[in-house]
CSV table of C-alpha atoms and ligand atoms in Angstrom, one decimal:
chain,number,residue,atom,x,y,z
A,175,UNK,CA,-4.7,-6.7,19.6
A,176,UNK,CA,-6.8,-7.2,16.6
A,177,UNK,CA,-5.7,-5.2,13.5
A,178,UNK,CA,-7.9,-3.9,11.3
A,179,UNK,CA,-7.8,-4.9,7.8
A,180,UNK,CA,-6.6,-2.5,5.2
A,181,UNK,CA,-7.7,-2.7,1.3
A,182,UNK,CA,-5.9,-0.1,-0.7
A,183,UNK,CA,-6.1,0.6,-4.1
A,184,UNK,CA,-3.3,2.2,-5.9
A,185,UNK,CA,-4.7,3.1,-9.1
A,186,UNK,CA,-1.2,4.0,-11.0
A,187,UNK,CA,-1.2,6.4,-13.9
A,188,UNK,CA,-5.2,5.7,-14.4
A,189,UNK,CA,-7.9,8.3,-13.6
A,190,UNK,CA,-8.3,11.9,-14.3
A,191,UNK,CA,-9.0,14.4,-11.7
A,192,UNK,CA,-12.9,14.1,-12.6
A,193,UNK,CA,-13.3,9.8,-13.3
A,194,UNK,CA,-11.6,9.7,-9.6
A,195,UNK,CA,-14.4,11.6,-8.1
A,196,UNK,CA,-16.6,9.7,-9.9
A,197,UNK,CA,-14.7,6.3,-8.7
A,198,UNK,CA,-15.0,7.3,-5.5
A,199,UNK,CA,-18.8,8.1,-5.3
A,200,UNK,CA,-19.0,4.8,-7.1
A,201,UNK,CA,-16.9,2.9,-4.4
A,202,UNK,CA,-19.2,5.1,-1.6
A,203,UNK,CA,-22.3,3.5,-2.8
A,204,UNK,CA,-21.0,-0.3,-3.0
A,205,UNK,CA,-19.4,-0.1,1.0
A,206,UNK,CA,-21.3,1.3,3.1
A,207,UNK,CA,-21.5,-2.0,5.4
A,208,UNK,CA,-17.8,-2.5,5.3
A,209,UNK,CA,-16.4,0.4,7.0
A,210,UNK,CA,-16.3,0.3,10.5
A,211,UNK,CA,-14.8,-3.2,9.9
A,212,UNK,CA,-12.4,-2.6,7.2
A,213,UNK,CA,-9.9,0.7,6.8
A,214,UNK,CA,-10.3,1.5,2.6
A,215,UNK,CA,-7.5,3.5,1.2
A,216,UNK,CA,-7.6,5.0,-2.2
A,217,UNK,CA,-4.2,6.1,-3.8
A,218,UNK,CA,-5.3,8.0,-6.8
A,219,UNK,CA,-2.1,10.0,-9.1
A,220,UNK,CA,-1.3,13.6,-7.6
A,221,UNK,CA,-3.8,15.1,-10.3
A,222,UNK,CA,-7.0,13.3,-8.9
A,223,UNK,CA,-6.0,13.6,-4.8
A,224,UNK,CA,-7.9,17.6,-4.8
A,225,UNK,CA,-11.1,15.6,-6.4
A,226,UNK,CA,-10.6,12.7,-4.4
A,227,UNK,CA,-10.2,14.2,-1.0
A,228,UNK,CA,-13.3,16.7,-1.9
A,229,UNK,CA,-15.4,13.9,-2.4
A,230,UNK,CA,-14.2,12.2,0.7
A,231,UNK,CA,-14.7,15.4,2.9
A,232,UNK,CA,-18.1,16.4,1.8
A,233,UNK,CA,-19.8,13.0,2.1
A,234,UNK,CA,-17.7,12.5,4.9
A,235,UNK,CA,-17.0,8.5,3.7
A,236,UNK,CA,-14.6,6.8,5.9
A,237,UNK,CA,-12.2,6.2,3.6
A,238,UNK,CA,-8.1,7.1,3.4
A,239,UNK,CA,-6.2,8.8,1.1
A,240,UNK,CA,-3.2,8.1,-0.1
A,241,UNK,CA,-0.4,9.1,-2.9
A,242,UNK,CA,1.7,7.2,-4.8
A,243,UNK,CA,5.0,8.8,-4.3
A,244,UNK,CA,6.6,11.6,-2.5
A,245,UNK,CA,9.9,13.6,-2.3
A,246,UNK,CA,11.5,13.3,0.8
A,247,UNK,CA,12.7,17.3,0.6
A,248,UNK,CA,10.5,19.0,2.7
A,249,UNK,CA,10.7,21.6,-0.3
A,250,UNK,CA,13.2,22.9,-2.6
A,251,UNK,CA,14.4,22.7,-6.4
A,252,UNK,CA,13.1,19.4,-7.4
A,253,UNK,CA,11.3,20.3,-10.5
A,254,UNK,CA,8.3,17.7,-11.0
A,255,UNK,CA,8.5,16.0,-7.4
A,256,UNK,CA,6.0,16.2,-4.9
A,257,UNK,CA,6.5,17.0,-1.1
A,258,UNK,CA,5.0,15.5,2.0
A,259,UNK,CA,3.2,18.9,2.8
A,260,UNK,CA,1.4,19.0,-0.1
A,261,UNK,CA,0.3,15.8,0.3
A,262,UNK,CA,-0.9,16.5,3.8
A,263,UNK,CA,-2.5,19.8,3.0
A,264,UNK,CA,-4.9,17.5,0.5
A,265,UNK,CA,-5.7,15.5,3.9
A,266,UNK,CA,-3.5,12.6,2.7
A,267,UNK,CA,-3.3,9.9,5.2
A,268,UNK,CA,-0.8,7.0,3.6
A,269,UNK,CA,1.9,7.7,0.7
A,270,UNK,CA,2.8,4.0,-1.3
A,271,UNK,CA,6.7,4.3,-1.3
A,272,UNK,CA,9.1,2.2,-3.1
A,273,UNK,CA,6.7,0.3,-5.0
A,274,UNK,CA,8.4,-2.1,-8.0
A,275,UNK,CA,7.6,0.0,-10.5
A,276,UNK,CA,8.9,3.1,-8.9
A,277,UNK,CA,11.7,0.9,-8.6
A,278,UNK,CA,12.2,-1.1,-12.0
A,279,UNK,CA,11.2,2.4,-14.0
A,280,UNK,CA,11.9,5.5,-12.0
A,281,UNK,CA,15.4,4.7,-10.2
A,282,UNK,CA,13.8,4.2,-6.4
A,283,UNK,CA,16.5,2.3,-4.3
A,284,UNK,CA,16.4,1.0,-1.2
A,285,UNK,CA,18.3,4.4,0.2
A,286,UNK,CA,15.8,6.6,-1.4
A,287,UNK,CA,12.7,4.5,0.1
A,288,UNK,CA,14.4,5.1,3.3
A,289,UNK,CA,14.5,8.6,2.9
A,290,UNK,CA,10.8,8.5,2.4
A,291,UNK,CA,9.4,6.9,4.5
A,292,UNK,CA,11.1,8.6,7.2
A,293,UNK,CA,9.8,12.1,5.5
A,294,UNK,CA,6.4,10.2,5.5
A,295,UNK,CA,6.1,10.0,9.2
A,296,UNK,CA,7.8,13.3,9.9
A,297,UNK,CA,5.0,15.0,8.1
A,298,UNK,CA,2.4,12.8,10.1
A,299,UNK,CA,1.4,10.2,7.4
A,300,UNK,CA,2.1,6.7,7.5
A,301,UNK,CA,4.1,5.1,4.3
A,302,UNK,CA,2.7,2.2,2.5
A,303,UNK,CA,5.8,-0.1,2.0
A,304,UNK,CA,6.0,-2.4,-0.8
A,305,UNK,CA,8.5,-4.7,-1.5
A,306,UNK,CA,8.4,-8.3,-3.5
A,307,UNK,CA,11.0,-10.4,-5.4
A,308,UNK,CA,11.4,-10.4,-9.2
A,309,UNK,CA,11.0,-13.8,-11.1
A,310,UNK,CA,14.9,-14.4,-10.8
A,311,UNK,CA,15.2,-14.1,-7.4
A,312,UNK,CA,12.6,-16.6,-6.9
A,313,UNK,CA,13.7,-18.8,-8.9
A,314,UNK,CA,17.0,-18.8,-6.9
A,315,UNK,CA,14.7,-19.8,-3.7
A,316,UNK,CA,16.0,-16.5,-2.3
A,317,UNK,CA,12.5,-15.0,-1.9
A,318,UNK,CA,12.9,-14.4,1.8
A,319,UNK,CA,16.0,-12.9,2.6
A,320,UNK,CA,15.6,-10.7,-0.9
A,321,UNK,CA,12.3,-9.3,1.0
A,322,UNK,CA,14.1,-9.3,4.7
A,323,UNK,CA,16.7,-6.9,3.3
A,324,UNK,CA,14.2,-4.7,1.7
A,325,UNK,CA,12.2,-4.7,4.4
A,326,UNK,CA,15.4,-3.6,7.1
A,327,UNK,CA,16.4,-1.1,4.8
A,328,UNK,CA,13.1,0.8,4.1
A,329,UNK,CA,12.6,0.5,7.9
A,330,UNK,CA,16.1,2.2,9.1
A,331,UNK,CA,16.0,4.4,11.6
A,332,UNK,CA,12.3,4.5,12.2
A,333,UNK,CA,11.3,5.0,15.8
A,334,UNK,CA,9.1,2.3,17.2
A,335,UNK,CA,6.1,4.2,17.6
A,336,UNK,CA,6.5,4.9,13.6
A,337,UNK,CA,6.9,1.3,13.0
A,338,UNK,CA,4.0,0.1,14.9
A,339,UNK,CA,1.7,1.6,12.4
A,340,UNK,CA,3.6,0.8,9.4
A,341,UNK,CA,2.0,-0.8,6.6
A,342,UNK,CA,4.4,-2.9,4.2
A,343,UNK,CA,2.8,-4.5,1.5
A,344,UNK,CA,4.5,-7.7,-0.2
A,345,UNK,CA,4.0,-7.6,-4.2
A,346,UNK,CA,6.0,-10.0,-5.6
A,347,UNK,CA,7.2,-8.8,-8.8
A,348,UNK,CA,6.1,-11.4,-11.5
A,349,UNK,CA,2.5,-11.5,-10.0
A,350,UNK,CA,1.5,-7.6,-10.5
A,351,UNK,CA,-0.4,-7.5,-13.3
A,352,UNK,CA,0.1,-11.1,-14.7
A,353,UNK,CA,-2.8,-12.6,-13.3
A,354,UNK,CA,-0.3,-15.3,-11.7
A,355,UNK,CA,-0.4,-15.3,-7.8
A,356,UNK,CA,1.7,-17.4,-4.9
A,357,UNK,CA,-0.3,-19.4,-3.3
A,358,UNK,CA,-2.1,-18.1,-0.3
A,359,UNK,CA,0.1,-20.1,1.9
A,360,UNK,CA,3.4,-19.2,0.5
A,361,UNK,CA,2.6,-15.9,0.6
A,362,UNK,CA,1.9,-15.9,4.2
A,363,UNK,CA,5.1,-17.1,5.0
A,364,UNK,CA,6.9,-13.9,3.6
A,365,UNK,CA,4.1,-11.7,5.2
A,366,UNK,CA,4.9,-13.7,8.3
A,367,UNK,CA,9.0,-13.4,7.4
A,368,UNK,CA,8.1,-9.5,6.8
A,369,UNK,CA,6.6,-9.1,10.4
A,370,UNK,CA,9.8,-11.3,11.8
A,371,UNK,CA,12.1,-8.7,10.6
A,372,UNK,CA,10.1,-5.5,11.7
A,373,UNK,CA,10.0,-7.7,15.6
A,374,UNK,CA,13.2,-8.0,15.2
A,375,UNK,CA,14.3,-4.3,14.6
A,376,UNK,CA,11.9,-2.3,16.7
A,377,UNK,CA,10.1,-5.0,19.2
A,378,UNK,CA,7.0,-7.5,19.6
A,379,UNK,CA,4.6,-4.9,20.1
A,380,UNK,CA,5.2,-3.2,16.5
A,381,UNK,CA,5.4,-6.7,15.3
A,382,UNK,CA,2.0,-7.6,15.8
A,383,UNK,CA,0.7,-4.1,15.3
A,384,UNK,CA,1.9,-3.6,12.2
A,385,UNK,CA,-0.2,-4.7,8.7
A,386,UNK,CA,1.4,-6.5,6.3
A,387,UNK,CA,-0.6,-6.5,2.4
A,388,UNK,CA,-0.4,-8.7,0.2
A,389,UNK,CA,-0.1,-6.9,-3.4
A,390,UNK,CA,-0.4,-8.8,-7.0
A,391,UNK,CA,-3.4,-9.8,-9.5
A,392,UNK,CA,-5.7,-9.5,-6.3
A,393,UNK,CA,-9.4,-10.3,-7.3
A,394,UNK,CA,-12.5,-10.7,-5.9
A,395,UNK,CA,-12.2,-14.5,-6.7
A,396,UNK,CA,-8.9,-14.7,-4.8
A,397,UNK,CA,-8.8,-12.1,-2.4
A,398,UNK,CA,-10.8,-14.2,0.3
A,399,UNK,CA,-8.0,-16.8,0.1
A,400,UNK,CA,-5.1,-14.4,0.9
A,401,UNK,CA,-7.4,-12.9,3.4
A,402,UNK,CA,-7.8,-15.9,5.4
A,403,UNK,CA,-4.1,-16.2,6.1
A,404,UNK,CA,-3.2,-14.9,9.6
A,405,UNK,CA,-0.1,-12.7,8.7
A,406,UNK,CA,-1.8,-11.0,6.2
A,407,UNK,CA,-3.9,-7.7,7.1
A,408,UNK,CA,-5.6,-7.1,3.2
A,409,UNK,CA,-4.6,-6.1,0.2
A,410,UNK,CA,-2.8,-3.9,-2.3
A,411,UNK,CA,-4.8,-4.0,-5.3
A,412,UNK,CA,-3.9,-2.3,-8.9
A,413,UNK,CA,-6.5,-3.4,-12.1
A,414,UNK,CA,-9.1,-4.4,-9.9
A,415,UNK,CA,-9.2,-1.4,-7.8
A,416,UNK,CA,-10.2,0.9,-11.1
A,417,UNK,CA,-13.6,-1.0,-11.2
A,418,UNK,CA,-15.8,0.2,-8.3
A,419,UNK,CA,-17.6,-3.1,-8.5
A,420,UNK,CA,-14.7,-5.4,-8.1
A,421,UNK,CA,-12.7,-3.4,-5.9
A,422,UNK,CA,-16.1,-3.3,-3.3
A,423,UNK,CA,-16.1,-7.1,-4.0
A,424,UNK,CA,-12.6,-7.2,-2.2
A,425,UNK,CA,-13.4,-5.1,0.6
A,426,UNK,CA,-16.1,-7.0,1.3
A,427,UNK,CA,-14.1,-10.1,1.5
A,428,UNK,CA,-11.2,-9.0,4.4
A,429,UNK,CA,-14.4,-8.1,6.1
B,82,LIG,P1,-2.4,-5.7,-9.9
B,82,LIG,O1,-3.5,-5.9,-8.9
B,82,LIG,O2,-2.9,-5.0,-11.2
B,82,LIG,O3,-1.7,-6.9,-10.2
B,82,LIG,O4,-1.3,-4.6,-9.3
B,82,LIG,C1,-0.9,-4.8,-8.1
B,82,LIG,C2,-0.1,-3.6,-7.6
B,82,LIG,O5,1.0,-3.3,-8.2
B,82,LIG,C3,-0.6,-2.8,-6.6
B,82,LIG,O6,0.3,-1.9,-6.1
C-alpha cells in the first residue's frame, strides 16, 4: 500500500489567533493542486487552533489540524495544560508529542510521551511522534539505538491498529533550526531503523503503513531530496512552514 505523504508544519510559539487565519488562507491559495496527493497538516499554538479550524471548515480546504501538545488527563487540576477533548472539540486531527523542545525545555520524558500518545488515540486523534538524537549522541555513533529506544518507548502499549496510522517524525536535534541537515541518505536509514522497530513491536502491516517524517531545517531547496528517500513519508517543518510561500514550495515537492 502506497502511503500518502504528510507535510506538517508545526509553527511553535509563532502566530496569533488572527496571522494563523491569515496563514492559512495564504497556504489555501498556493495548494490547491496538491491535495488529493499530499495530506497538509498545520500545527498552530492552542491560541490560533479556533481561527485555524474556522478557516479550515468554512472553505472546507483539505487540510489537518494539529496541536502541539496535550495533557494526557482526560481533565482535572492541571492549571495551564491542555486536554485531548478540547483539542478534538476544535476538530483537531494530529497532536505533535514529545517533540525536542518539549523535551530539552519543558521536562517531556519518554514516560510522559507515552502517556500521550496513548491519550491521543483514546480521544480519536493520531499523535505526531518526534524523536531525534542530540549532537552528543551522534557523535558517539549511537544515533540508531538512541532513536530505537525512543521510538519503543513512545509506542508502549499501543494496539496495532493505533500503530498502523502512527506518524513519528525523526528531528535530529542539532539540525532544527541550524540550517545543518543529514544527508538524505543517512537520514533514511534511521527513518528506515524507525519503521524496523514499530515492525518489530506491533507487525509488518503497521510497519509499512505507518509514516515516518523527517523534521530539521526542511526547505524548499532540500525537501525534494529527503522526499525521494523511500522510508521517508514528508516532512516536519518549523521556519519554513511560517512563510505560506515556502511552506507551499514543500508540499509541492513530496507531491
Ligand atoms: P526547523 O524546520 O525550523 O528546523 O524546525 C524543525 C522542527 O522542529 C519541526 O518540528
Amino acid at each position: 500500500m502506497a502511503r500518502r505523504p504528510m507535510v506538517a508544519g508545526n509553527w511553535k510559539m509563532f502566530k496569533t489567533a488572527g496571522e494563523g487565519a491569515i496563514l492559512t488562507q495564504n497556504i489555501e491559495q498556493l495548494v490547491s493542486g496538491v491535495w488529493d496527493e499530499v495530506e497538509i497538516v498545520v500545527c498552530p499554538p492552542f491560541t490560533a487552533l479556533k481561527s485555524v479550524s474556522t478557516v479550515i471548515e468554512l472553505d472546507r480546504l483539505q487540510m489537518g489540524l494539529g496541536a502541539q501538545d496535550v495533557h494526557w488527563e482526560e481533565e482535572g487540576a492541571f492549571t495551564g495544560a491542555i486536554a485531548p477533548r478540547m483539542l478534538t472539540d476544535l476538530r483537531c486531527d494530529y497532536v505533535i508529542v514529545g517533540h525536542s523542545e518539549r523535551r530539552e525545555y519543558f521536562g517531556e520524558t519518554d514516560e510522559s510521551v507515552n502517556k500521550k500518545a496513548k491519550a491521543v488515540y483514546a480521544a480519536g486523534m493520531v499523535p505526531i511522534v518526534c524523536v531525534g538524537e542530540s549532537l552528543a549522541v551522534r557523535e558517539a555513533d549511537e544515533t540508531e539505538s538512541f532513536v530505537r529506544s525512543q521510538v519503543r518507548a513512545a509506542v508502549e502499549g499501543l494496539g496495532p491498529e493505533d500503530a498502523a496510522s502512527l506518524v513519528i517524525a525523526y528531528e535530529p536535534v542539532w539540525a532544527i533550526g541550524t540550517g545543518r541537515t543529514p544527508t538524505p541518505e543517512g537520514a533514511n536509514d534511521v527513518a528506515r531503523a524507525i519503521r524496523a522497530t514499530v515492525g518489530a513491536t506491533f507487525g509488518q502491516p503497521a510497519a509499512i503503513s505507518m509514516r515516518v517524517l523527517y523534521g530539521g531545517s526542511v526547505k524548499p531547496e532540500n525537501a525534494h531530496m529527503f522526499f525521494a528517500e523511500p522510508d521517508i513519508d514528508g516532512a516536519l517543518v518549523g521556519g519554513a512552514a511560517l512563510e505560506a510561500e515556502s511552506f507551499a514550495a514543500i508540499a509541492e515537492a513530496a507531491r
